[in-house]
Amino acid sequence: MNTDNQYNPIELSKEYLKKSTLDNQVSIEQGFNVELYEVSNNLAFIKNFGNIAVFKNDTTGLLIDTGMGVSSLQVVEKLKEWGISNIEYVIYTHGHVDHVTGTEYISDAFEGTTKVIAHENVTKRFDRYKKTIGYNGIINQRQFGLPSPVFPNDFTYPDITYSDEYELEFNESILTLTHGKGETDDATYIYSNKDNALFTGDFFIWSLPNAGNPSKAQRYVGFWGEVLKKMSKYNPEYLFPGHGPLIKGKKTIKEMLLDTSNCLLWIEENVLNLMNKGYSLREIHSELDLPEEYYKPYLVSAYDDFSFLINSVWRQYGGWYSGTPSELKPPKLEDIGRTYIDMAGNDDNLLKFLESLVNSQKYKEASVIVDAAYSVNSELFSDIKKEIYLKLAGQETSLMAKGIYKFNHDS
Ligand SMILES: [Zn+2]
């Protein structure tokens, strides 16, 4: 099996599990290096930015996700090499662009027609995306450090949608599609009984769940935890994650699913507990640290950030008011800037004060002041602003925090 290439995602996942920390698994470079790993004669894992799984029945294929359009040419080559001549079905795990934008190119490259199956909210997501192309382009530019805003303006909509559960028979395997809310409200996870394999989509991505993204629509920390618990009951032998390498072994998989579930449920429970006691958002941030039992290689704040998940729970249950009155209707940034300059005496004194904060590594404090000062005198405060944010980026582990701090300061 799989003698023609060296790529072995199962071995890779074993290596990852031995590490105490893990680099971000969601690097954009993954999209440029597609690999196919044969799990059995009828099932393969395709590594991509946004992984793909493929079932084969003679020469007919069924895909779970289609990855990014940018890597579709390579995906088609791998599928043809593996003996696929037509794609009967595509199942979307959710509607994010890194999982669905390969559909058109891939289905056009094969004979016959392809039916796309997805949760009914995928359709609503694509409609929503059309209203926010500019905004989403900027988010992607910031999050992934791209040279310019990038977001597609067209999507391959599903032909078949479902609401709670959907069953499909393919090559004597029953595929059970179940809806769950987590990263999105349109997510599907799939279980194949014949292969005892679970296809999680982004419910599992080899890092702390992406449940707190600062720039995206509401995500669901607690529901996500519940979904992972439900998934673990299948006791699967294989776990095909949305990102990062394929995992094999019932015991390992159960442990990973339940650790992640418990971590998410811990976060939601503790944030709600403090909200119910009247804590402000800032007070909750100072109060909560992730317990050591969740220091696992697959729960590192590599993509999303623990602190952002706190905000996500707060927003889901409590709205956007932070509980700190000055943040309800804040003054113009320029007015705050002028106040800081007045306090310091003049612009140059404030600059000296900011330099002293930088020297004592008080970058967060400095960032509050420099945002305001820069809006009054962008020329004078430009260099120090850049320095402060690049220092902050250097201290962060998550791709999202780094992306935001580096944005416009990366040259
Ligand atoms: Zn994804």
mmCIF file with all atom_site columns, N, CA, C and O and ligand atoms in Angstrom, residues 26 49-50 94 96 98-99 183 202 205 242-243, ligand 1:
data_model
loop_
_atom_site.group_PDB
_atom_site.id
_atom_site.type_symbol
_atom_site.label_atom_id
_atom_site.label_alt_id
_atom_site.label_comp_id
_atom_site.label_asym_id
_atom_site.label_entity_id
_atom_site.label_seq_id
_atom_site.pdbx_PDB_ins_code
_atom_site.Cartn_x
_atom_site.Cartn_y
_atom_site.Cartn_z
_atom_site.occupancy
_atom_site.B_iso_or_equiv
_atom_site.pdbx_formal_charge
_atom_site.auth_seq_id
_atom_site.auth_comp_id
_atom_site.auth_asym_id
_atom_site.auth_atom_id
_atom_site.pdbx_PDB_model_num
ATOM   1  N  N  . VAL A 1 26  ? -1.974  25.268 9.969  1.00 0.00 ? 26  VAL A N  1
ATOM   2  C  CA . VAL A 1 26  ? -2.869  25.819 8.969  1.00 0.00 ? 26  VAL A CA 1
ATOM   3  C  C  . VAL A 1 26  ? -2.106  26.775 8.055  1.00 0.00 ? 26  VAL A C  1
ATOM   4  O  O  . VAL A 1 26  ? -2.601  27.802 7.662  1.00 0.00 ? 26  VAL A O  1
ATOM   5  N  N  . PHE A 1 49  ? -4.313  22.485 1.544  1.00 0.00 ? 49  PHE A N  1
ATOM   6  C  CA . PHE A 1 49  ? -4.758  23.530 2.490  1.00 0.00 ? 49  PHE A CA 1
ATOM   7  C  C  . PHE A 1 49  ? -6.266  23.378 2.578  1.00 0.00 ? 49  PHE A C  1
ATOM   8  O  O  . PHE A 1 49  ? -6.993  23.811 1.723  1.00 0.00 ? 49  PHE A O  1
ATOM   9  N  N  . GLY A 1 50  ? -6.744  22.742 3.631  1.00 0.00 ? 50  GLY A N  1
ATOM   10 C  CA . GLY A 1 50  ? -8.104  22.226 3.658  1.00 0.00 ? 50  GLY A CA 1
ATOM   11 C  C  . GLY A 1 50  ? -8.039  20.841 3.026  1.00 0.00 ? 50  GLY A C  1
ATOM   12 O  O  . GLY A 1 50  ? -8.071  20.702 1.800  1.00 0.00 ? 50  GLY A O  1
ATOM   13 N  N  . HIS A 1 94  ? -18.199 22.194 5.386  1.00 0.00 ? 94  HIS A N  1
ATOM   14 C  CA . HIS A 1 94  ? -18.723 23.533 5.692  1.00 0.00 ? 94  HIS A CA 1
ATOM   15 C  C  . HIS A 1 94  ? -18.353 24.424 4.511  1.00 0.00 ? 94  HIS A C  1
ATOM   16 O  O  . HIS A 1 94  ? -17.635 23.987 3.606  1.00 0.00 ? 94  HIS A O  1
ATOM   17 N  N  . HIS A 1 96  ? -16.453 27.182 4.140  1.00 0.00 ? 96  HIS A N  1
ATOM   18 C  CA . HIS A 1 96  ? -15.266 28.054 4.083  1.00 0.00 ? 96  HIS A CA 1
ATOM   19 C  C  . HIS A 1 96  ? -14.489 27.845 2.780  1.00 0.00 ? 96  HIS A C  1
ATOM   20 O  O  . HIS A 1 96  ? -14.412 26.727 2.275  1.00 0.00 ? 96  HIS A O  1
ATOM   21 N  N  . ASP A 1 98  ? -11.459 27.560 1.982  1.00 0.00 ? 98  ASP A N  1
ATOM   22 C  CA . ASP A 1 98  ? -10.355 26.582 1.891  1.00 0.00 ? 98  ASP A CA 1
ATOM   23 C  C  . ASP A 1 98  ? -10.871 25.145 1.768  1.00 0.00 ? 98  ASP A C  1
ATOM   24 O  O  . ASP A 1 98  ? -10.080 24.217 1.649  1.00 0.00 ? 98  ASP A O  1
ATOM   25 N  N  . HIS A 1 99  ? -12.190 24.963 1.784  1.00 0.00 ? 99  HIS A N  1
ATOM   26 C  CA . HIS A 1 99  ? -12.767 23.613 1.688  1.00 0.00 ? 99  HIS A CA 1
ATOM   27 C  C  . HIS A 1 99  ? -13.644 23.429 0.456  1.00 0.00 ? 99  HIS A C  1
ATOM   28 O  O  . HIS A 1 99  ? -14.015 22.303 0.135  1.00 0.00 ? 99  HIS A O  1
ATOM   29 N  N  . GLU A 1 183 ? -17.179 25.890 14.443 1.00 0.00 ? 183 GLU A N  1
ATOM   30 C  CA . GLU A 1 183 ? -16.522 27.003 13.760 1.00 0.00 ? 183 GLU A CA 1
ATOM   31 C  C  . GLU A 1 183 ? -17.555 27.791 12.959 1.00 0.00 ? 183 GLU A C  1
ATOM   32 O  O  . GLU A 1 183 ? -17.430 28.998 12.768 1.00 0.00 ? 183 GLU A O  1
ATOM   33 N  N  . ASP A 1 202 ? -13.464 20.988 9.972  1.00 0.00 ? 202 ASP A N  1
ATOM   34 C  CA . ASP A 1 202 ? -12.676 21.822 10.884 1.00 0.00 ? 202 ASP A CA 1
ATOM   35 C  C  . ASP A 1 202 ? -13.044 21.654 12.359 1.00 0.00 ? 202 ASP A C  1
ATOM   36 O  O  . ASP A 1 202 ? -12.550 22.404 13.201 1.00 0.00 ? 202 ASP A O  1
ATOM   37 N  N  . ILE A 1 205 ? -8.546  20.337 13.947 1.00 0.00 ? 205 ILE A N  1
ATOM   38 C  CA . ILE A 1 205 ? -7.534  20.931 13.045 1.00 0.00 ? 205 ILE A CA 1
ATOM   39 C  C  . ILE A 1 205 ? -6.115  20.908 13.638 1.00 0.00 ? 205 ILE A C  1
ATOM   40 O  O  . ILE A 1 205 ? -5.268  21.694 13.252 1.00 0.00 ? 205 ILE A O  1
ATOM   41 N  N  . GLY A 1 242 ? -9.793  18.433 9.248  1.00 0.00 ? 242 GLY A N  1
ATOM   42 C  CA . GLY A 1 242 ? -9.927  19.487 8.244  1.00 0.00 ? 242 GLY A CA 1
ATOM   43 C  C  . GLY A 1 242 ? -8.567  20.014 7.793  1.00 0.00 ? 242 GLY A C  1
ATOM   44 O  O  . GLY A 1 242 ? -8.371  20.380 6.640  1.00 0.00 ? 242 GLY A O  1
ATOM   45 N  N  . HIS A 1 243 ? -7.631  20.063 8.724  1.00 0.00 ? 243 HIS A N  1
ATOM   46 C  CA . HIS A 1 243 ? -6.263  20.502 8.440  1.00 0.00 ? 243 HIS A CA 1
ATOM   47 C  C  . HIS A 1 243 ? -5.304  19.614 9.233  1.00 0.00 ? 243 HIS A C  1
ATOM   48 O  O  . HIS A 1 243 ? -5.669  19.133 10.305 1.00 0.00 ? 243 HIS A O  1
HETATM 49 ZN ZN . ZN  B 2 .   ? -10.548 25.140 7.276  1.00 0.00 ? 1   ZN  B ZN 1
#
